[in-house]
Short mmCIF file of C-alpha atoms in Angstrom, two decimals:
data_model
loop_
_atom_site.label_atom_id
_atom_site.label_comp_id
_atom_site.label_asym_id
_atom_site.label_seq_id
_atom_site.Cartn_x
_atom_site.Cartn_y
_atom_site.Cartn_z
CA UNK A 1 69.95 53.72 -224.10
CA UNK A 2 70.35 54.02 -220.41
CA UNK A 3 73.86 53.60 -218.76
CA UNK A 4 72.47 52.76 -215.57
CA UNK A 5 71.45 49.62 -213.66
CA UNK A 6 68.96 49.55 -210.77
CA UNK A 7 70.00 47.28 -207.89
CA UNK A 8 67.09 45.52 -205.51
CA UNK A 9 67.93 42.24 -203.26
CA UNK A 10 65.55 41.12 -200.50
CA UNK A 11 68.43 41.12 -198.12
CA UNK A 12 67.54 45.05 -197.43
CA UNK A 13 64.53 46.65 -197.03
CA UNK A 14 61.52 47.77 -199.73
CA UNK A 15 62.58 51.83 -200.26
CA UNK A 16 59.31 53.64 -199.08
CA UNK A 17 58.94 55.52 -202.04
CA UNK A 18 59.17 56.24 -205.12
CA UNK A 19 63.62 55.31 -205.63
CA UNK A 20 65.75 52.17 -205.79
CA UNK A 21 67.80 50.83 -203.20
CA UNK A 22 70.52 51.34 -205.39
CA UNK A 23 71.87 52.45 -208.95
CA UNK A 24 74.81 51.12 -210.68
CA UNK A 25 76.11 53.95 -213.69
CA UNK A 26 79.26 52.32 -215.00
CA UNK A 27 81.86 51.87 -211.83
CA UNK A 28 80.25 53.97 -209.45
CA UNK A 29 77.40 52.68 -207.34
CA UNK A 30 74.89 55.11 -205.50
CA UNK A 31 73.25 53.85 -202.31
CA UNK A 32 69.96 55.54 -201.19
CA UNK A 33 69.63 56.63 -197.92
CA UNK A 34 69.08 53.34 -195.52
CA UNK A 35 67.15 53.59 -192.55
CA UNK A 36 66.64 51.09 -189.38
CA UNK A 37 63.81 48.60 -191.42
CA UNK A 38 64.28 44.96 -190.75
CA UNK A 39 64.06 43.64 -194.26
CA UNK A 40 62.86 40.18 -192.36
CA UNK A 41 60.30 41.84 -190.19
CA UNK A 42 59.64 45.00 -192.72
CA UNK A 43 59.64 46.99 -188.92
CA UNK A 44 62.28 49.30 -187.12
CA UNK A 45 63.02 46.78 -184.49
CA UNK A 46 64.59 49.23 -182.64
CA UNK A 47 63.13 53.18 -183.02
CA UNK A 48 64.60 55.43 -180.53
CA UNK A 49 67.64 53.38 -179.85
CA UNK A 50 70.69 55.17 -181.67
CA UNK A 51 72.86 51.95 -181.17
CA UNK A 52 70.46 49.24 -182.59
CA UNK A 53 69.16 51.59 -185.61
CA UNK A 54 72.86 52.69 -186.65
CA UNK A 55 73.75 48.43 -186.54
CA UNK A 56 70.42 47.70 -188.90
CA UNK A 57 71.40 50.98 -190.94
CA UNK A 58 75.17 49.51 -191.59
CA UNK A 59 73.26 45.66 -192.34
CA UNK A 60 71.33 47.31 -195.08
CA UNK A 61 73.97 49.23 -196.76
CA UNK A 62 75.92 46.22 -196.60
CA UNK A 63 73.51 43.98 -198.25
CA UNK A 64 72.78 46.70 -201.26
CA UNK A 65 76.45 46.86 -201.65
CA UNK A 66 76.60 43.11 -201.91
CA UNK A 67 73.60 42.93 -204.00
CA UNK A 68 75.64 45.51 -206.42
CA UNK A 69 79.23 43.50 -206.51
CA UNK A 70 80.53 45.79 -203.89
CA UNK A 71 81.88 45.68 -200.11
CA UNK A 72 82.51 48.81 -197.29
CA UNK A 73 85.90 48.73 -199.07
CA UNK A 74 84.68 49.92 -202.19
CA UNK A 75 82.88 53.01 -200.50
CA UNK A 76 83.98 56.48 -201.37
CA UNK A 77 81.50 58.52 -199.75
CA UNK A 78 78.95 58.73 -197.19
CA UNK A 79 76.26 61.20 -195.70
CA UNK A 80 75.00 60.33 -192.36
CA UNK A 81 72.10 61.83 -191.28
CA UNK A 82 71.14 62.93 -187.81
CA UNK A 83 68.44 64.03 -185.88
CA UNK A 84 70.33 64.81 -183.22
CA UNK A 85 74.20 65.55 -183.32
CA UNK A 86 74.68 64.65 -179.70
CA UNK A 87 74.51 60.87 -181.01
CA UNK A 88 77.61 61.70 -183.72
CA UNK A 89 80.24 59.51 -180.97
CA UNK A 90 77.77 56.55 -180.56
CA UNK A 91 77.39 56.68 -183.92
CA UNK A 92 81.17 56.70 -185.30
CA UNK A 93 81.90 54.13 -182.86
CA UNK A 94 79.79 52.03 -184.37
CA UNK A 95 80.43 53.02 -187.77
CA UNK A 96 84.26 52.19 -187.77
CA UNK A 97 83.20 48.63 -186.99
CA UNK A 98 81.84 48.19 -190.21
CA UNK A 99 84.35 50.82 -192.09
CA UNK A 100 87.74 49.66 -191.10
CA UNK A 101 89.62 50.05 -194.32
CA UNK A 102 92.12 52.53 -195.10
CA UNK A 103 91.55 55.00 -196.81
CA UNK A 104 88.48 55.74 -194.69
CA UNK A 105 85.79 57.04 -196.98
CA UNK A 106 84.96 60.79 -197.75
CA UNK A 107 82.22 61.40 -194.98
CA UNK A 108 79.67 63.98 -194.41
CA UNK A 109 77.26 64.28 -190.91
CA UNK A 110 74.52 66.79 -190.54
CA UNK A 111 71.81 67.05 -188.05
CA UNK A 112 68.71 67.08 -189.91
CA UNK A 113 64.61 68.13 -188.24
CA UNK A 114 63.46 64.87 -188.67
CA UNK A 115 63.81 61.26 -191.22
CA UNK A 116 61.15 58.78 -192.36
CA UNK A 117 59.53 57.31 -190.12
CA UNK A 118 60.48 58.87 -187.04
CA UNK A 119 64.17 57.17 -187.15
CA UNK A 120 67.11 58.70 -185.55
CA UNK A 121 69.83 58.34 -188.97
CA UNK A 122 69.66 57.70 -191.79
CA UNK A 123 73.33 56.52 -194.14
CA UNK A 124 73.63 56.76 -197.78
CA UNK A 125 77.22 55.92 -199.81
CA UNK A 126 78.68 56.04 -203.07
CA UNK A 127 80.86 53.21 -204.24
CA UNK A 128 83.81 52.50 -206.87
CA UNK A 129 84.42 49.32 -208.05
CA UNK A 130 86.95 47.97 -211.19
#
């Protein structure tokens, strides 16, 4: 019997490979890693522009949260990847517009070679909800 739930809405972008866009295993809610794909245009809209890609990155995480009965407030963790570290400000500026509840979540940044699809981040997140 398996304990977990696979999570998929049209609202956020095909994975490009072999994972879900999310797993629900009992409260806790695992995000994969989102990247800048339009789920209406199934393009990155917006490659090479650290701004646009982390505002499509943040739409897609919040549409598998929704999809999965959850919200930014129910986050717990994140891992934001980077290709380039000199982006991290741009970044958390735009990130607190979407994460605004307190407590913040548990956060990790690294810079990272390269992500799919040329991309500059990439966000994943774990969520708890009751």
């Amino acid at each position: 019997m398996s304990f977990s739930i696979s999570i998929k809405t049209k609202a956020a972008p095909d994975p490009v490979g072999p994972y879900n866009q999310a797993i629900k295993a009992g409260n806790f809610i695992y995000c994969s890693g989102q990247i800048a794909i339009n789920p209406d245009t199934n393009q990155i809209d917006c490659l090479g522009d650290i701004k646009g890609e982390t505002t499509q990155v943040l739409k897609n995480l919040k549409a598998v949260l929704t999809a999965s009965g959850a919200t930014f407030e129910d986050v717990v963790k994140t891992t934001i990847f980077l290709t380039d570290l000199n982006n991290f400000q741009i970044v958390n500026d735009i990130y607190s517009e979407f994460f605004q509840n307190e407590p913040s979540p548990a956060r990790a940044c690294v810079e990272v070679s390269s992500l799919p699809k040329g991309v500059l981040i990439e966000i994943d997140c774990v969520a708890y909800i009751h």
